[in-house]
């Protein structure tokens, strides 16, 4: 169940909550070509104490105009899926692999994903979610590794820096293939149990603090 953690439960490791800093850096970022054609960067939004981090692929045209993630038809479907499990959008945190619109809704290029990778890492480190829910192929590859098929591993879990990751179809896939909706509803239905499972594991054995990866020689610190 989402919501404030019980005062009787374990105290979670405090982490630098620099979501606001990430937001400000994303809004002025010029690290890749996507900054040249955007109207607004889309850092992400949601509860800073969210138990679930949803990670999509990239903003669409409406997101580019509004500066908010998942506000178009795919976003409406995501909110419907959340309501189906008794959750509301303000309870979770939503972001994307790339923070600016790939013009024409094309797939983001590898160097564009690499330019945003530090922002996403820092968001995950600051939020310390119980579950990272990946939405679509590019998000899945970030947390599950390359060479995976979303049709094969949707509804399965893995670990990324100790955090449970859960692979889901992107809501846009349902807009293209409505027959996938019952499948995605069933996958979403598992989310509350996965969150409860991770919270129970913390009660049994408090998790060690997440650690940011060591920087390579000459590498600059990155956001999320």
mmCIF file of C-alpha atoms in Angstrom:
data_model
loop_
_atom_site.group_PDB
_atom_site.id
_atom_site.type_symbol
_atom_site.label_atom_id
_atom_site.label_comp_id
_atom_site.label_asym_id
_atom_site.label_seq_id
_atom_site.Cartn_x
_atom_site.Cartn_y
_atom_site.Cartn_z
ATOM 1 C CA UNK A 1 0.000 0.000 0.000
ATOM 2 C CA UNK A 2 1.312 3.426 -0.919
ATOM 3 C CA UNK A 3 1.512 6.128 1.694
ATOM 4 C CA UNK A 4 3.664 7.250 4.625
ATOM 5 C CA UNK A 5 5.740 4.516 6.188
ATOM 6 C CA UNK A 6 4.583 3.285 9.586
ATOM 7 C CA UNK A 7 6.367 4.875 12.509
ATOM 8 C CA UNK A 8 6.749 1.376 13.928
ATOM 9 C CA UNK A 9 8.693 0.190 10.893
ATOM 10 C CA UNK A 10 12.431 0.510 10.297
ATOM 11 C CA UNK A 11 13.957 3.885 9.589
ATOM 12 C CA UNK A 12 15.088 3.896 5.960
ATOM 13 C CA UNK A 13 18.535 5.154 5.055
ATOM 14 C CA UNK A 14 18.458 8.900 4.470
ATOM 15 C CA UNK A 15 19.686 9.885 1.009
ATOM 16 C CA UNK A 16 20.385 13.215 -0.701
ATOM 17 C CA UNK A 17 16.953 14.290 -1.910
ATOM 18 C CA UNK A 18 18.121 16.438 -4.826
ATOM 19 C CA UNK A 19 15.105 15.963 -7.065
ATOM 20 C CA UNK A 20 14.711 19.733 -7.301
ATOM 21 C CA UNK A 21 18.347 20.132 -8.320
ATOM 22 C CA UNK A 22 17.911 17.505 -11.023
ATOM 23 C CA UNK A 23 14.796 19.262 -12.264
ATOM 24 C CA UNK A 24 16.599 22.577 -12.595
ATOM 25 C CA UNK A 25 19.562 21.015 -14.394
ATOM 26 C CA UNK A 26 17.315 19.140 -16.828
ATOM 27 C CA UNK A 27 15.396 22.318 -17.683
ATOM 28 C CA UNK A 28 18.589 24.003 -18.879
ATOM 29 C CA UNK A 29 20.429 20.923 -20.164
ATOM 30 C CA UNK A 30 22.221 21.123 -23.523
ATOM 31 C CA UNK A 31 24.061 17.796 -23.386
ATOM 32 C CA UNK A 32 22.569 16.403 -26.599
ATOM 33 C CA UNK A 33 20.843 17.425 -29.811
ATOM 34 C CA UNK A 34 17.362 17.026 -28.330
ATOM 35 C CA UNK A 35 17.819 20.340 -26.523
ATOM 36 C CA UNK A 36 17.980 22.117 -29.897
ATOM 37 C CA UNK A 37 14.385 21.338 -30.899
ATOM 38 C CA UNK A 38 12.534 21.096 -27.601
ATOM 39 C CA UNK A 39 9.978 23.551 -26.290
ATOM 40 C CA UNK A 40 10.214 22.280 -22.720
ATOM 41 C CA UNK A 41 12.385 19.653 -21.096
ATOM 42 C CA UNK A 42 10.414 17.119 -19.036
ATOM 43 C CA UNK A 43 12.302 16.223 -15.831
ATOM 44 C CA UNK A 44 9.508 14.165 -14.273
ATOM 45 C CA UNK A 45 7.083 14.705 -11.437
ATOM 46 C CA UNK A 46 5.477 13.047 -8.456
ATOM 47 C CA UNK A 47 5.779 12.341 -4.763
ATOM 48 C CA UNK A 48 9.357 12.639 -3.429
ATOM 49 C CA UNK A 49 8.573 9.812 -0.987
ATOM 50 C CA UNK A 50 6.984 7.600 -3.633
ATOM 51 C CA UNK A 51 7.319 3.843 -3.209
ATOM 52 C CA UNK A 52 7.200 3.366 -7.009
ATOM 53 C CA UNK A 53 9.189 5.034 -9.780
ATOM 54 C CA UNK A 54 7.651 4.703 -13.251
ATOM 55 C CA UNK A 55 10.150 5.176 -16.081
ATOM 56 C CA UNK A 56 8.905 5.658 -19.630
ATOM 57 C CA UNK A 57 10.895 6.131 -22.810
ATOM 58 C CA UNK A 58 10.673 9.820 -23.703
ATOM 59 C CA UNK A 59 8.282 12.756 -23.843
ATOM 60 C CA UNK A 60 5.804 13.083 -26.693
ATOM 61 C CA UNK A 61 4.602 16.221 -28.407
ATOM 62 C CA UNK A 62 2.109 17.171 -25.705
ATOM 63 C CA UNK A 63 4.688 16.587 -23.002
ATOM 64 C CA UNK A 64 7.111 18.777 -24.934
ATOM 65 C CA UNK A 65 4.552 21.593 -24.842
ATOM 66 C CA UNK A 66 3.540 21.189 -21.195
ATOM 67 C CA UNK A 67 6.840 20.153 -19.582
ATOM 68 C CA UNK A 68 5.038 17.297 -17.777
ATOM 69 C CA UNK A 69 5.375 13.544 -18.391
ATOM 70 C CA UNK A 70 2.522 11.351 -19.611
ATOM 71 C CA UNK A 71 -0.149 13.992 -20.232
ATOM 72 C CA UNK A 72 -1.348 12.703 -23.605
ATOM 73 C CA UNK A 73 -3.429 9.613 -24.425
ATOM 74 C CA UNK A 74 -0.764 7.270 -23.014
ATOM 75 C CA UNK A 75 -0.809 9.275 -19.804
ATOM 76 C CA UNK A 76 -4.577 9.018 -19.539
ATOM 77 C CA UNK A 77 -4.282 5.265 -19.903
ATOM 78 C CA UNK A 78 -1.531 5.138 -17.274
ATOM 79 C CA UNK A 79 -3.797 7.005 -14.841
ATOM 80 C CA UNK A 80 -6.610 4.547 -15.609
ATOM 81 C CA UNK A 81 -4.311 1.624 -14.853
ATOM 82 C CA UNK A 82 -3.266 3.267 -11.590
ATOM 83 C CA UNK A 83 -6.878 3.790 -10.562
ATOM 84 C CA UNK A 84 -7.513 0.129 -11.318
ATOM 85 C CA UNK A 85 -5.178 -0.836 -8.452
ATOM 86 C CA UNK A 86 -6.417 1.870 -6.111
ATOM 87 C CA UNK A 87 -3.533 4.284 -6.675
ATOM 88 C CA UNK A 88 -3.504 7.911 -7.809
ATOM 89 C CA UNK A 89 -0.957 9.667 -9.961
ATOM 90 C CA UNK A 90 0.250 12.057 -7.190
ATOM 91 C CA UNK A 91 1.280 9.028 -5.113
ATOM 92 C CA UNK A 92 3.934 7.863 -7.579
ATOM 93 C CA UNK A 93 6.878 9.427 -9.397
ATOM 94 C CA UNK A 94 6.927 9.423 -13.202
ATOM 95 C CA UNK A 95 9.865 10.194 -15.472
ATOM 96 C CA UNK A 96 11.480 9.034 -18.722
ATOM 97 C CA UNK A 97 14.773 7.650 -19.991
ATOM 98 C CA UNK A 98 15.276 10.821 -22.050
ATOM 99 C CA UNK A 99 13.972 14.137 -20.784
ATOM 100 C CA UNK A 100 13.375 15.944 -24.100
ATOM 101 C CA UNK A 101 11.106 15.064 -27.003
ATOM 102 C CA UNK A 102 12.724 13.096 -29.845
ATOM 103 C CA UNK A 103 11.232 15.044 -32.731
ATOM 104 C CA UNK A 104 8.573 13.095 -34.603
ATOM 105 C CA UNK A 105 8.219 10.618 -31.724
ATOM 106 C CA UNK A 106 11.173 8.619 -33.018
ATOM 107 C CA UNK A 107 13.127 6.269 -30.770
ATOM 108 C CA UNK A 108 15.872 8.032 -28.797
ATOM 109 C CA UNK A 109 19.383 7.431 -30.095
ATOM 110 C CA UNK A 110 21.982 5.713 -27.859
ATOM 111 C CA UNK A 111 23.972 8.919 -27.313
ATOM 112 C CA UNK A 112 20.794 10.756 -26.291
ATOM 113 C CA UNK A 113 19.988 8.078 -23.742
ATOM 114 C CA UNK A 114 23.565 8.222 -22.487
ATOM 115 C CA UNK A 115 23.347 12.014 -22.074
ATOM 116 C CA UNK A 116 20.297 11.623 -19.808
ATOM 117 C CA UNK A 117 21.454 8.516 -17.994
ATOM 118 C CA UNK A 118 23.027 10.404 -15.099
ATOM 119 C CA UNK A 119 19.808 12.314 -14.437
ATOM 120 C CA UNK A 120 17.835 9.088 -14.199
ATOM 121 C CA UNK A 121 20.429 7.461 -11.940
ATOM 122 C CA UNK A 122 20.263 10.399 -9.542
ATOM 123 C CA UNK A 123 16.484 10.326 -9.488
ATOM 124 C CA UNK A 124 16.539 6.669 -8.557
ATOM 125 C CA UNK A 125 19.153 7.289 -5.870
ATOM 126 C CA UNK A 126 17.239 10.200 -4.336
ATOM 127 C CA UNK A 127 13.843 8.485 -4.387
ATOM 128 C CA UNK A 128 14.973 5.071 -3.118
ATOM 129 C CA UNK A 129 11.724 3.507 -4.407
ATOM 130 C CA UNK A 130 10.587 0.052 -3.418
ATOM 131 C CA UNK A 131 9.909 -0.746 -7.086
ATOM 132 C CA UNK A 132 11.052 0.702 -10.408
ATOM 133 C CA UNK A 133 8.334 -0.006 -12.984
ATOM 134 C CA UNK A 134 9.742 0.151 -16.507
ATOM 135 C CA UNK A 135 7.357 1.215 -19.265
ATOM 136 C CA UNK A 136 8.440 0.048 -22.687
ATOM 137 C CA UNK A 137 11.550 -1.252 -24.391
ATOM 138 C CA UNK A 138 14.049 1.552 -23.789
ATOM 139 C CA UNK A 139 13.286 1.751 -20.094
ATOM 140 C CA UNK A 140 13.399 -2.045 -19.861
ATOM 141 C CA UNK A 141 16.858 -2.123 -21.464
ATOM 142 C CA UNK A 142 18.154 0.436 -18.969
ATOM 143 C CA UNK A 143 17.194 -1.686 -15.949
ATOM 144 C CA UNK A 144 17.146 -5.241 -17.342
ATOM 145 C CA UNK A 145 19.952 -5.028 -19.872
ATOM 146 C CA UNK A 146 20.039 -5.008 -23.694
ATOM 147 C CA UNK A 147 18.801 -7.789 -25.913
ATOM 148 C CA UNK A 148 15.577 -8.412 -23.989
ATOM 149 C CA UNK A 149 12.125 -8.650 -25.550
ATOM 150 C CA UNK A 150 9.291 -6.817 -23.812
ATOM 151 C CA UNK A 151 6.803 -9.403 -25.063
ATOM 152 C CA UNK A 152 8.855 -12.083 -23.314
ATOM 153 C CA UNK A 153 9.782 -10.463 -20.009
ATOM 154 C CA UNK A 154 6.807 -8.198 -19.254
ATOM 155 C CA UNK A 155 5.435 -9.050 -15.829
ATOM 156 C CA UNK A 156 8.821 -10.286 -14.592
ATOM 157 C CA UNK A 157 11.210 -8.752 -12.077
ATOM 158 C CA UNK A 158 14.918 -8.124 -11.719
ATOM 159 C CA UNK A 159 17.272 -6.071 -9.549
ATOM 160 C CA UNK A 160 19.094 -2.816 -10.289
ATOM 161 C CA UNK A 161 21.459 -1.646 -7.542
ATOM 162 C CA UNK A 162 19.372 -3.608 -5.068
ATOM 163 C CA UNK A 163 16.039 -2.097 -6.148
ATOM 164 C CA UNK A 164 13.317 -4.398 -7.465
ATOM 165 C CA UNK A 165 12.506 -3.660 -11.118
ATOM 166 C CA UNK A 166 9.288 -4.712 -12.827
ATOM 167 C CA UNK A 167 8.935 -4.827 -16.615
ATOM 168 C CA UNK A 168 5.715 -3.470 -18.131
ATOM 169 C CA UNK A 169 4.465 -2.632 -21.585
ATOM 170 C CA UNK A 170 4.367 1.057 -22.401
ATOM 171 C CA UNK A 171 0.768 2.358 -22.352
ATOM 172 C CA UNK A 172 1.251 3.559 -25.935
ATOM 173 C CA UNK A 173 1.521 -0.088 -26.971
ATOM 174 C CA UNK A 174 -2.078 -0.588 -25.857
ATOM 175 C CA UNK A 175 -3.186 2.381 -27.956
ATOM 176 C CA UNK A 176 -1.669 0.624 -30.967
ATOM 177 C CA UNK A 177 -2.766 -2.876 -29.919
ATOM 178 C CA UNK A 178 -5.897 -2.727 -27.733
ATOM 179 C CA UNK A 179 -5.774 -6.519 -27.276
ATOM 180 C CA UNK A 180 -2.792 -5.982 -24.941
ATOM 181 C CA UNK A 181 -4.874 -4.108 -22.376
ATOM 182 C CA UNK A 182 -6.036 -7.148 -20.325
ATOM 183 C CA UNK A 183 -2.417 -8.323 -20.202
ATOM 184 C CA UNK A 184 -1.192 -4.959 -18.936
ATOM 185 C CA UNK A 185 -4.022 -4.740 -16.403
ATOM 186 C CA UNK A 186 -2.968 -8.124 -15.046
ATOM 187 C CA UNK A 187 0.665 -6.988 -14.845
ATOM 188 C CA UNK A 188 -0.344 -3.794 -13.037
ATOM 189 C CA UNK A 189 -2.416 -5.799 -10.577
ATOM 190 C CA UNK A 190 0.816 -7.290 -9.196
ATOM 191 C CA UNK A 191 2.327 -3.934 -8.265
ATOM 192 C CA UNK A 192 0.743 -3.551 -4.784
ATOM 193 C CA UNK A 193 1.933 -7.017 -3.806
ATOM 194 C CA UNK A 194 5.452 -6.285 -5.067
ATOM 195 C CA UNK A 195 5.606 -3.087 -3.008
ATOM 196 C CA UNK A 196 4.300 -4.946 0.066
ATOM 197 C CA UNK A 197 6.864 -7.703 -0.530
ATOM 198 C CA UNK A 198 9.725 -5.198 -0.556
ATOM 199 C CA UNK A 199 8.440 -3.432 2.553
ATOM 200 C CA UNK A 200 8.163 -6.763 4.367
ATOM 201 C CA UNK A 201 11.727 -7.586 3.373
ATOM 202 C CA UNK A 202 12.887 -4.285 4.894
ATOM 203 C CA UNK A 203 11.156 -5.162 8.166
ATOM 204 C CA UNK A 204 12.903 -8.530 8.220
ATOM 205 C CA UNK A 205 16.289 -7.092 7.254
ATOM 206 C CA UNK A 206 16.745 -3.334 6.732
ATOM 207 C CA UNK A 207 18.249 -2.646 3.330
ATOM 208 C CA UNK A 208 21.789 -1.347 3.013
ATOM 209 C CA UNK A 209 22.006 2.176 1.606
ATOM 210 C CA UNK A 210 22.277 2.476 -2.148
ATOM 211 C CA UNK A 211 25.652 3.659 -3.356
ATOM 212 C CA UNK A 212 26.257 5.692 -6.447
ATOM 213 C CA UNK A 213 28.692 4.028 -8.851
ATOM 214 C CA UNK A 214 32.291 5.176 -8.680
ATOM 215 C CA UNK A 215 33.217 7.720 -11.308
ATOM 216 C CA UNK A 216 35.709 6.792 -13.963
ATOM 217 C CA UNK A 217 38.816 8.947 -14.244
ATOM 218 C CA UNK A 218 37.854 12.319 -15.659
ATOM 219 C CA UNK A 219 34.106 11.584 -15.610
ATOM 220 C CA UNK A 220 31.838 14.342 -14.352
ATOM 221 C CA UNK A 221 29.214 13.661 -11.669
ATOM 222 C CA UNK A 222 25.833 12.997 -13.252
ATOM 223 C CA UNK A 223 22.248 13.591 -12.198
ATOM 224 C CA UNK A 224 20.018 10.619 -11.675
#
